[in-house]
Amino acid sequence: MESSDPPPPATVSDETITEEIRSLHELALRGSWKSILEKVSAARTFSQLRYPHEHLIFLAFNSVALSKLRRYSEALDDIETSIEDLDSSAYRYEAYPKVYPDKKGSMIPFSIRWLYSLLPSFLNRRQDCIDRLYLLLHFVRTKINGCSSENVEVWKKRENFVLSTIISQHSNQKEFGVCLSLIIDMLTKDGENLELISKLGYVQLQFGDLEGAKESFSKIEQILKKKNDGNASVEMMNLVGRNKALIYMVGKDYVSAVREYDECIERDGSDVVAINNKALCLMYLRDLADSIKVLENSLERVPNVALNETLIVNLCSMYELAYVNHTDIKKTLSNWIARLAPDDFDPACTRI
């Protein structure tokens, strides 16, 4: 990838590679990560990839697939052995003027940069992860300051995404003061970012600042009312509803929390957070039969979103509390999951 000359003629057409990339996207949407690894391996083995950007796109799919399958070391090795330096000029379109006329900038997919930063956290290299995430945040903010107006919104979304990842890393270590500082800093630049204000409320709850959290959640409602005059999107209305329910849960008013979650589910039947938390509230109210029914119904109605490990762990815990023959019931569930679950689903969460 160091020559500015175009690659030699290839036996595979551009249309074929484009179709292969489209196929990889479809496999990713279905969670068919093993098939993605097979396709990438075949493309590499038979030298189907001609251009630098094609190698990087296939590297991104391969790394994501390995990560989804919890093969974190292999994923990081693939990135680090394929790309010596993320900022190298060898990975810029300008290095290949005959191949990419009039194109400028880095051709490295953002997903590669994010995985390169995050993967060390799964390999007991937390400090490497934190250092790389902050470097990535700096990189994103540099892009925001330098990119054209039509692209700035994309990079702002990436900034929020990276910041959320950093906050999660600090939160996992109970470094809530750092989380609070990061959120407040972002809110000084984007004071009406509802997701950020919501995160602020969650962190305040971690500090035991119930009144502060209530104030933050109330601010979200005020901003929505001002912006939309009562016509907020379902997504934002459910954000408000889940926040209200969370305050009720903290106060152990599970009946009121269930009411709020019911309203969220009525607006959006695939709101898996509301579904899961409603079931937990019913369990706390000692209504195991209804809590189990809530989760089972969600698996029947919206298996594509409800089939996640947290929900299955909770459902199996409820089975263990409710039934003497819970092992047989969990085996039936496990068999059903095996038919529908994506490749990255961990069957061990059923605890059979």
Short mmCIF file of C-alpha atoms in Angstrom, two decimals:
data_model
loop_
_atom_site.label_atom_id
_atom_site.label_comp_id
_atom_site.label_asym_id
_atom_site.label_seq_id
_atom_site.Cartn_x
_atom_site.Cartn_y
_atom_site.Cartn_z
CA MET A 1 0.00 0.00 0.00
CA GLU A 2 2.92 2.36 -0.47
CA SER A 3 2.91 2.84 -4.24
CA SER A 4 0.85 5.50 -5.99
CA ASP A 5 0.55 3.26 -9.06
CA PRO A 6 -2.77 1.50 -9.64
CA PRO A 7 -2.98 -2.21 -8.80
CA PRO A 8 -2.43 -4.68 -11.63
CA PRO A 9 -5.45 -5.91 -13.59
CA ALA A 10 -7.58 -8.23 -11.50
CA THR A 11 -9.61 -11.30 -12.35
CA VAL A 12 -12.45 -10.16 -10.08
CA SER A 13 -14.59 -7.24 -11.26
CA ASP A 14 -15.45 -4.15 -9.23
CA GLU A 15 -19.09 -5.21 -9.42
CA THR A 16 -18.24 -8.56 -7.82
CA ILE A 17 -16.46 -6.89 -4.89
CA THR A 18 -19.32 -4.43 -4.45
CA GLU A 19 -21.74 -7.35 -4.33
CA GLU A 20 -19.49 -9.13 -1.81
CA ILE A 21 -19.48 -6.05 0.45
CA ARG A 22 -23.27 -5.84 0.20
CA SER A 23 -23.44 -9.50 1.14
CA LEU A 24 -21.22 -8.88 4.18
CA HIS A 25 -23.59 -6.11 5.30
CA GLU A 26 -26.57 -8.46 5.03
CA LEU A 27 -24.78 -11.19 6.97
CA ALA A 28 -23.89 -8.69 9.70
CA LEU A 29 -27.53 -7.61 10.01
CA ARG A 30 -28.49 -11.28 10.50
CA GLY A 31 -25.70 -11.88 13.00
CA SER A 32 -24.07 -14.47 10.73
CA TRP A 33 -20.57 -13.68 11.94
CA LYS A 34 -19.08 -17.09 11.13
CA SER A 35 -20.15 -16.73 7.51
CA ILE A 36 -18.49 -13.32 7.40
CA LEU A 37 -15.20 -14.85 8.57
CA GLU A 38 -15.47 -17.46 5.82
CA LYS A 39 -16.14 -14.86 3.13
CA VAL A 40 -13.26 -12.63 4.24
CA SER A 41 -10.91 -15.61 4.40
CA ALA A 42 -11.87 -16.68 0.88
CA ALA A 43 -11.40 -13.17 -0.49
CA ARG A 44 -7.97 -12.93 1.07
CA THR A 45 -6.92 -16.45 0.08
CA PHE A 46 -7.88 -16.06 -3.58
CA SER A 47 -6.55 -12.48 -3.86
CA GLN A 48 -9.95 -11.05 -4.75
CA LEU A 49 -9.11 -7.69 -3.13
CA ARG A 50 -7.29 -5.26 -5.41
CA TYR A 51 -7.55 -1.79 -3.92
CA PRO A 52 -6.38 -0.53 -0.50
CA HIS A 53 -9.87 0.51 0.61
CA GLU A 54 -11.17 -3.01 -0.15
CA HIS A 55 -8.57 -4.57 2.13
CA LEU A 56 -9.59 -2.15 4.90
CA ILE A 57 -13.33 -2.76 4.48
CA PHE A 58 -12.83 -6.52 4.66
CA LEU A 59 -10.51 -6.05 7.65
CA ALA A 60 -13.27 -4.09 9.39
CA PHE A 61 -15.85 -6.84 8.81
CA ASN A 62 -13.38 -9.51 9.92
CA SER A 63 -12.47 -7.66 13.12
CA VAL A 64 -16.09 -6.97 14.01
CA ALA A 65 -17.00 -10.62 13.41
CA LEU A 66 -14.13 -11.87 15.57
CA SER A 67 -15.14 -9.43 18.31
CA LYS A 68 -18.76 -10.54 18.18
CA LEU A 69 -17.59 -14.14 18.58
CA ARG A 70 -15.51 -13.06 21.63
CA ARG A 71 -12.25 -13.81 19.85
CA TYR A 72 -10.88 -10.49 21.06
CA SER A 73 -7.18 -11.30 20.86
CA GLU A 74 -7.49 -12.45 17.24
CA ALA A 75 -9.49 -9.35 16.34
CA LEU A 76 -6.91 -6.99 17.79
CA ASP A 77 -4.02 -8.95 16.27
CA ASP A 78 -5.67 -8.73 12.86
CA ILE A 79 -5.91 -4.94 13.13
CA GLU A 80 -2.45 -4.39 14.59
CA THR A 81 -0.68 -6.66 12.09
CA SER A 82 -2.61 -5.22 9.12
CA ILE A 83 -2.17 -1.54 10.03
CA GLU A 84 1.13 -0.44 11.52
CA ASP A 85 0.05 3.16 12.12
CA LEU A 86 -3.52 4.44 11.90
CA ASP A 87 -2.21 7.90 10.95
CA SER A 88 0.17 6.69 8.26
CA SER A 89 -0.06 8.46 4.91
CA ALA A 90 -0.17 4.99 3.33
CA TYR A 91 -3.84 4.81 4.35
CA ARG A 92 -4.85 8.11 2.76
CA TYR A 93 -6.50 8.40 -0.63
CA GLU A 94 -3.92 10.99 -1.69
CA ALA A 95 -1.25 8.26 -1.66
CA TYR A 96 -2.94 6.67 -4.69
CA PRO A 97 -3.84 9.56 -7.03
CA LYS A 98 -4.31 7.29 -10.07
CA VAL A 99 -6.63 4.98 -8.17
CA TYR A 100 -8.62 7.60 -6.23
CA PRO A 101 -8.59 10.83 -8.28
CA ASP A 102 -10.04 13.81 -6.39
CA LYS A 103 -10.45 11.84 -3.14
CA LYS A 104 -8.77 12.97 0.06
CA GLY A 105 -8.52 11.87 3.68
CA SER A 106 -8.13 8.62 5.56
CA MET A 107 -9.68 5.49 4.07
CA ILE A 108 -9.63 3.61 7.41
CA PRO A 109 -13.22 2.80 8.48
CA PHE A 110 -14.24 4.35 11.78
CA SER A 111 -15.16 0.88 13.09
CA ILE A 112 -11.51 -0.16 12.89
CA ARG A 113 -10.40 2.86 14.93
CA TRP A 114 -13.08 2.15 17.54
CA LEU A 115 -12.24 -1.56 17.84
CA TYR A 116 -8.52 -0.78 18.00
CA SER A 117 -9.32 1.42 21.01
CA LEU A 118 -11.87 -0.79 22.76
CA LEU A 119 -10.50 -4.32 22.34
CA PRO A 120 -7.66 -3.98 24.90
CA SER A 121 -10.34 -3.69 27.61
CA PHE A 122 -11.26 -7.34 26.98
CA LEU A 123 -7.63 -8.42 27.27
CA ASN A 124 -6.84 -7.03 30.75
CA ARG A 125 -5.21 -3.98 29.19
CA ARG A 126 -7.56 -1.35 30.57
CA GLN A 127 -5.04 1.52 30.54
CA ASP A 128 -4.26 0.88 26.86
CA CYS A 129 -7.99 1.01 26.19
CA ILE A 130 -8.48 4.28 28.06
CA ASP A 131 -5.45 5.90 26.39
CA ARG A 132 -6.59 4.85 22.93
CA LEU A 133 -10.18 5.97 23.52
CA TYR A 134 -9.06 9.44 24.56
CA LEU A 135 -6.81 9.62 21.47
CA LEU A 136 -9.80 8.59 19.37
CA LEU A 137 -11.92 11.29 21.02
CA HIS A 138 -9.24 13.85 20.13
CA PHE A 139 -9.16 12.53 16.56
CA VAL A 140 -12.96 12.86 16.26
CA ARG A 141 -12.98 16.38 17.68
CA THR A 142 -10.26 17.38 15.23
CA LYS A 143 -12.51 16.13 12.43
CA ILE A 144 -15.45 18.14 13.80
CA ASN A 145 -13.38 21.31 13.77
CA GLY A 146 -12.05 20.71 10.27
CA CYS A 147 -14.76 19.00 8.26
CA SER A 148 -17.43 20.52 6.03
CA SER A 149 -20.86 21.36 7.36
CA GLU A 150 -22.54 18.39 5.65
CA ASN A 151 -20.24 15.95 7.49
CA VAL A 152 -20.06 17.61 10.90
CA GLU A 153 -23.24 15.95 12.19
CA VAL A 154 -21.79 12.51 11.42
CA TRP A 155 -18.67 13.30 13.41
CA LYS A 156 -20.71 14.78 16.28
CA LYS A 157 -22.61 11.49 16.53
CA ARG A 158 -19.28 9.69 16.60
CA GLU A 159 -18.07 12.04 19.32
CA ASN A 160 -21.09 11.14 21.47
CA PHE A 161 -20.53 7.45 20.70
CA VAL A 162 -16.85 7.54 21.73
CA LEU A 163 -17.67 9.61 24.80
CA SER A 164 -20.34 7.11 25.83
CA THR A 165 -17.78 4.32 25.49
CA ILE A 166 -15.31 6.24 27.67
CA ILE A 167 -17.99 6.93 30.26
CA SER A 168 -18.90 3.22 30.32
CA GLN A 169 -15.25 2.30 30.91
CA HIS A 170 -14.97 4.71 33.85
CA SER A 171 -18.39 3.68 35.17
CA ASN A 172 -17.34 0.01 35.18
CA GLN A 173 -14.54 1.00 37.55
CA LYS A 174 -16.96 3.11 39.64
CA GLU A 175 -15.08 6.27 38.64
CA PHE A 176 -18.30 8.27 38.67
CA GLY A 177 -16.58 11.60 39.30
CA VAL A 178 -14.77 11.28 35.96
CA CYS A 179 -18.05 10.35 34.27
CA LEU A 180 -19.71 13.43 35.74
CA SER A 181 -16.91 15.72 34.55
CA LEU A 182 -17.02 14.32 31.01
CA ILE A 183 -20.78 14.74 30.73
CA ILE A 184 -20.78 18.25 32.15
CA ASP A 185 -18.00 19.24 29.74
CA MET A 186 -20.05 17.97 26.80
CA LEU A 187 -23.18 19.72 28.02
CA THR A 188 -21.36 23.06 28.04
CA LYS A 189 -21.10 22.65 24.26
CA ASP A 190 -24.42 20.91 23.64
CA GLY A 191 -26.69 21.83 26.51
CA GLU A 192 -29.84 20.36 24.96
CA ASN A 193 -28.48 16.91 24.12
CA LEU A 194 -31.21 14.78 25.68
CA GLU A 195 -29.21 11.53 25.74
CA LEU A 196 -26.36 13.29 27.54
CA ILE A 197 -28.70 14.86 30.08
CA SER A 198 -30.19 11.42 30.65
CA LYS A 199 -26.70 9.98 31.24
CA LEU A 200 -26.09 12.80 33.71
CA GLY A 201 -29.17 11.68 35.64
CA TYR A 202 -27.95 8.06 35.71
CA VAL A 203 -24.56 9.12 37.06
CA GLN A 204 -26.23 11.31 39.68
CA LEU A 205 -28.19 8.28 40.82
CA GLN A 206 -24.91 6.38 41.19
CA PHE A 207 -23.78 9.15 43.52
CA GLY A 208 -27.03 8.82 45.48
CA ASP A 209 -28.11 12.28 44.29
CA LEU A 210 -31.78 11.47 43.75
CA GLU A 211 -32.89 15.11 43.65
CA GLY A 212 -30.20 15.97 41.12
CA ALA A 213 -31.32 13.07 38.92
CA LYS A 214 -34.94 14.20 39.15
CA GLU A 215 -33.88 17.70 38.10
CA SER A 216 -31.94 16.35 35.10
CA PHE A 217 -34.81 14.14 33.97
CA SER A 218 -37.25 17.03 34.42
CA LYS A 219 -35.02 19.20 32.22
CA ILE A 220 -35.41 16.67 29.40
CA GLU A 221 -39.18 17.04 29.55
CA GLN A 222 -38.90 20.83 29.54
CA ILE A 223 -36.63 20.81 26.48
CA LEU A 224 -38.93 18.41 24.64
CA LYS A 225 -41.95 20.55 25.42
CA LYS A 226 -40.16 23.66 24.18
CA LYS A 227 -38.87 21.99 20.99
CA ASN A 228 -41.84 19.91 19.99
CA ASP A 229 -44.81 21.53 21.70
CA GLY A 230 -46.08 18.13 22.82
CA ASN A 231 -45.23 16.31 19.56
CA ALA A 232 -42.09 14.50 20.65
CA SER A 233 -40.98 11.33 18.87
CA VAL A 234 -41.80 7.93 20.33
CA GLU A 235 -38.09 7.44 21.05
CA MET A 236 -37.90 10.62 23.13
CA MET A 237 -41.22 9.97 24.87
CA ASN A 238 -39.93 6.55 25.89
CA LEU A 239 -36.68 8.08 27.13
CA VAL A 240 -38.76 10.28 29.43
CA GLY A 241 -40.94 7.34 30.47
CA ARG A 242 -37.99 5.09 31.29
CA ASN A 243 -36.37 7.86 33.32
CA LYS A 244 -39.56 8.35 35.34
CA ALA A 245 -39.79 4.61 35.91
CA LEU A 246 -36.17 4.50 37.06
CA ILE A 247 -36.87 7.12 39.71
CA TYR A 248 -39.84 5.04 40.89
CA MET A 249 -37.65 1.93 41.00
CA VAL A 250 -35.05 3.70 43.12
CA GLY A 251 -37.86 4.63 45.50
CA LYS A 252 -39.14 1.00 45.40
CA ASP A 253 -42.48 2.19 44.01
CA TYR A 254 -42.63 -0.72 41.60
CA VAL A 255 -46.35 -0.33 40.84
CA SER A 256 -45.80 3.17 39.44
CA ALA A 257 -42.68 1.98 37.58
CA VAL A 258 -44.71 -0.79 35.90
CA ARG A 259 -47.27 1.81 34.82
CA GLU A 260 -44.57 3.92 33.16
CA TYR A 261 -43.02 0.91 31.46
CA ASP A 262 -46.44 -0.19 30.21
CA GLU A 263 -46.86 3.18 28.50
CA CYS A 264 -43.43 2.83 26.89
CA ILE A 265 -44.26 -0.66 25.60
CA GLU A 266 -47.63 0.54 24.29
CA ARG A 267 -45.84 3.23 22.27
CA ASP A 268 -43.06 0.89 21.11
CA GLY A 269 -43.55 -2.84 21.50
CA SER A 270 -39.85 -3.44 20.81
CA ASP A 271 -38.55 -1.29 23.69
CA VAL A 272 -36.57 -4.13 25.23
CA VAL A 273 -35.29 -2.00 28.14
CA ALA A 274 -38.86 -1.22 29.20
CA ILE A 275 -39.87 -4.86 28.70
CA ASN A 276 -36.99 -6.21 30.76
CA ASN A 277 -37.39 -3.66 33.55
CA LYS A 278 -41.15 -4.14 33.75
CA ALA A 279 -40.53 -7.86 34.30
CA LEU A 280 -38.02 -7.08 37.04
CA CYS A 281 -40.50 -4.77 38.77
CA LEU A 282 -43.15 -7.50 38.69
CA MET A 283 -40.63 -9.92 40.16
CA TYR A 284 -39.90 -7.45 42.97
CA LEU A 285 -43.68 -7.31 43.52
CA ARG A 286 -43.55 -11.13 43.89
CA ASP A 287 -45.62 -11.64 40.77
CA LEU A 288 -43.33 -14.20 39.13
CA ALA A 289 -46.02 -15.59 36.83
CA ASP A 290 -46.64 -12.22 35.16
CA SER A 291 -42.94 -11.31 35.08
CA ILE A 292 -42.18 -14.55 33.22
CA LYS A 293 -45.11 -13.94 30.88
CA VAL A 294 -43.80 -10.46 29.99
CA LEU A 295 -40.41 -11.84 28.92
CA GLU A 296 -41.78 -14.91 27.15
CA ASN A 297 -44.27 -12.78 25.21
CA SER A 298 -41.50 -10.44 24.10
CA LEU A 299 -39.47 -13.38 22.80
CA GLU A 300 -42.47 -14.50 20.76
CA ARG A 301 -43.35 -11.03 19.43
CA VAL A 302 -39.96 -9.40 18.80
CA PRO A 303 -37.28 -12.11 19.04
CA ASN A 304 -34.86 -10.02 16.95
CA VAL A 305 -34.55 -7.46 19.76
CA ALA A 306 -35.68 -9.41 22.83
CA LEU A 307 -33.23 -12.25 22.27
CA ASN A 308 -30.36 -10.74 24.25
CA GLU A 309 -28.33 -12.29 27.02
CA THR A 310 -29.45 -9.93 29.81
CA LEU A 311 -33.12 -10.71 29.19
CA ILE A 312 -32.45 -14.46 28.96
CA VAL A 313 -30.42 -14.43 32.19
CA ASN A 314 -33.32 -12.69 33.95
CA LEU A 315 -35.88 -15.08 32.50
CA CYS A 316 -33.86 -18.12 33.60
CA SER A 317 -33.46 -16.65 37.10
CA MET A 318 -37.24 -16.32 37.26
CA TYR A 319 -37.68 -19.91 36.10
CA GLU A 320 -35.38 -21.04 38.91
CA LEU A 321 -37.48 -19.15 41.45
CA ALA A 322 -40.85 -20.22 40.07
CA TYR A 323 -40.49 -23.86 39.02
CA VAL A 324 -39.11 -27.04 40.55
CA ASN A 325 -38.49 -28.49 37.06
CA HIS A 326 -36.72 -25.34 35.86
CA THR A 327 -33.91 -27.33 34.20
CA ASP A 328 -36.32 -28.92 31.71
CA ILE A 329 -37.93 -25.55 30.99
CA LYS A 330 -34.53 -23.94 30.42
CA LYS A 331 -33.55 -26.78 28.05
CA THR A 332 -36.65 -26.07 25.98
CA LEU A 333 -35.73 -22.38 25.91
CA SER A 334 -32.14 -23.23 24.99
CA ASN A 335 -33.25 -25.37 22.06
CA TRP A 336 -35.46 -22.55 20.80
CA ILE A 337 -32.59 -20.08 21.13
CA ALA A 338 -30.27 -22.38 19.17
CA ARG A 339 -32.62 -22.16 16.18
CA LEU A 340 -33.00 -18.38 16.18
CA ALA A 341 -30.03 -16.76 17.89
CA PRO A 342 -27.23 -15.00 16.00
CA ASP A 343 -23.73 -16.51 16.05
CA ASP A 344 -22.57 -14.24 18.88
CA PHE A 345 -25.26 -15.25 21.35
CA ASP A 346 -23.77 -16.95 24.42
CA PRO A 347 -25.84 -20.09 25.20
CA ALA A 348 -24.19 -20.33 28.63
CA CYS A 349 -26.50 -17.56 29.85
CA THR A 350 -29.27 -20.15 30.32
CA ARG A 351 -27.15 -21.75 33.06
CA ILE A 352 -28.08 -25.33 32.19
#
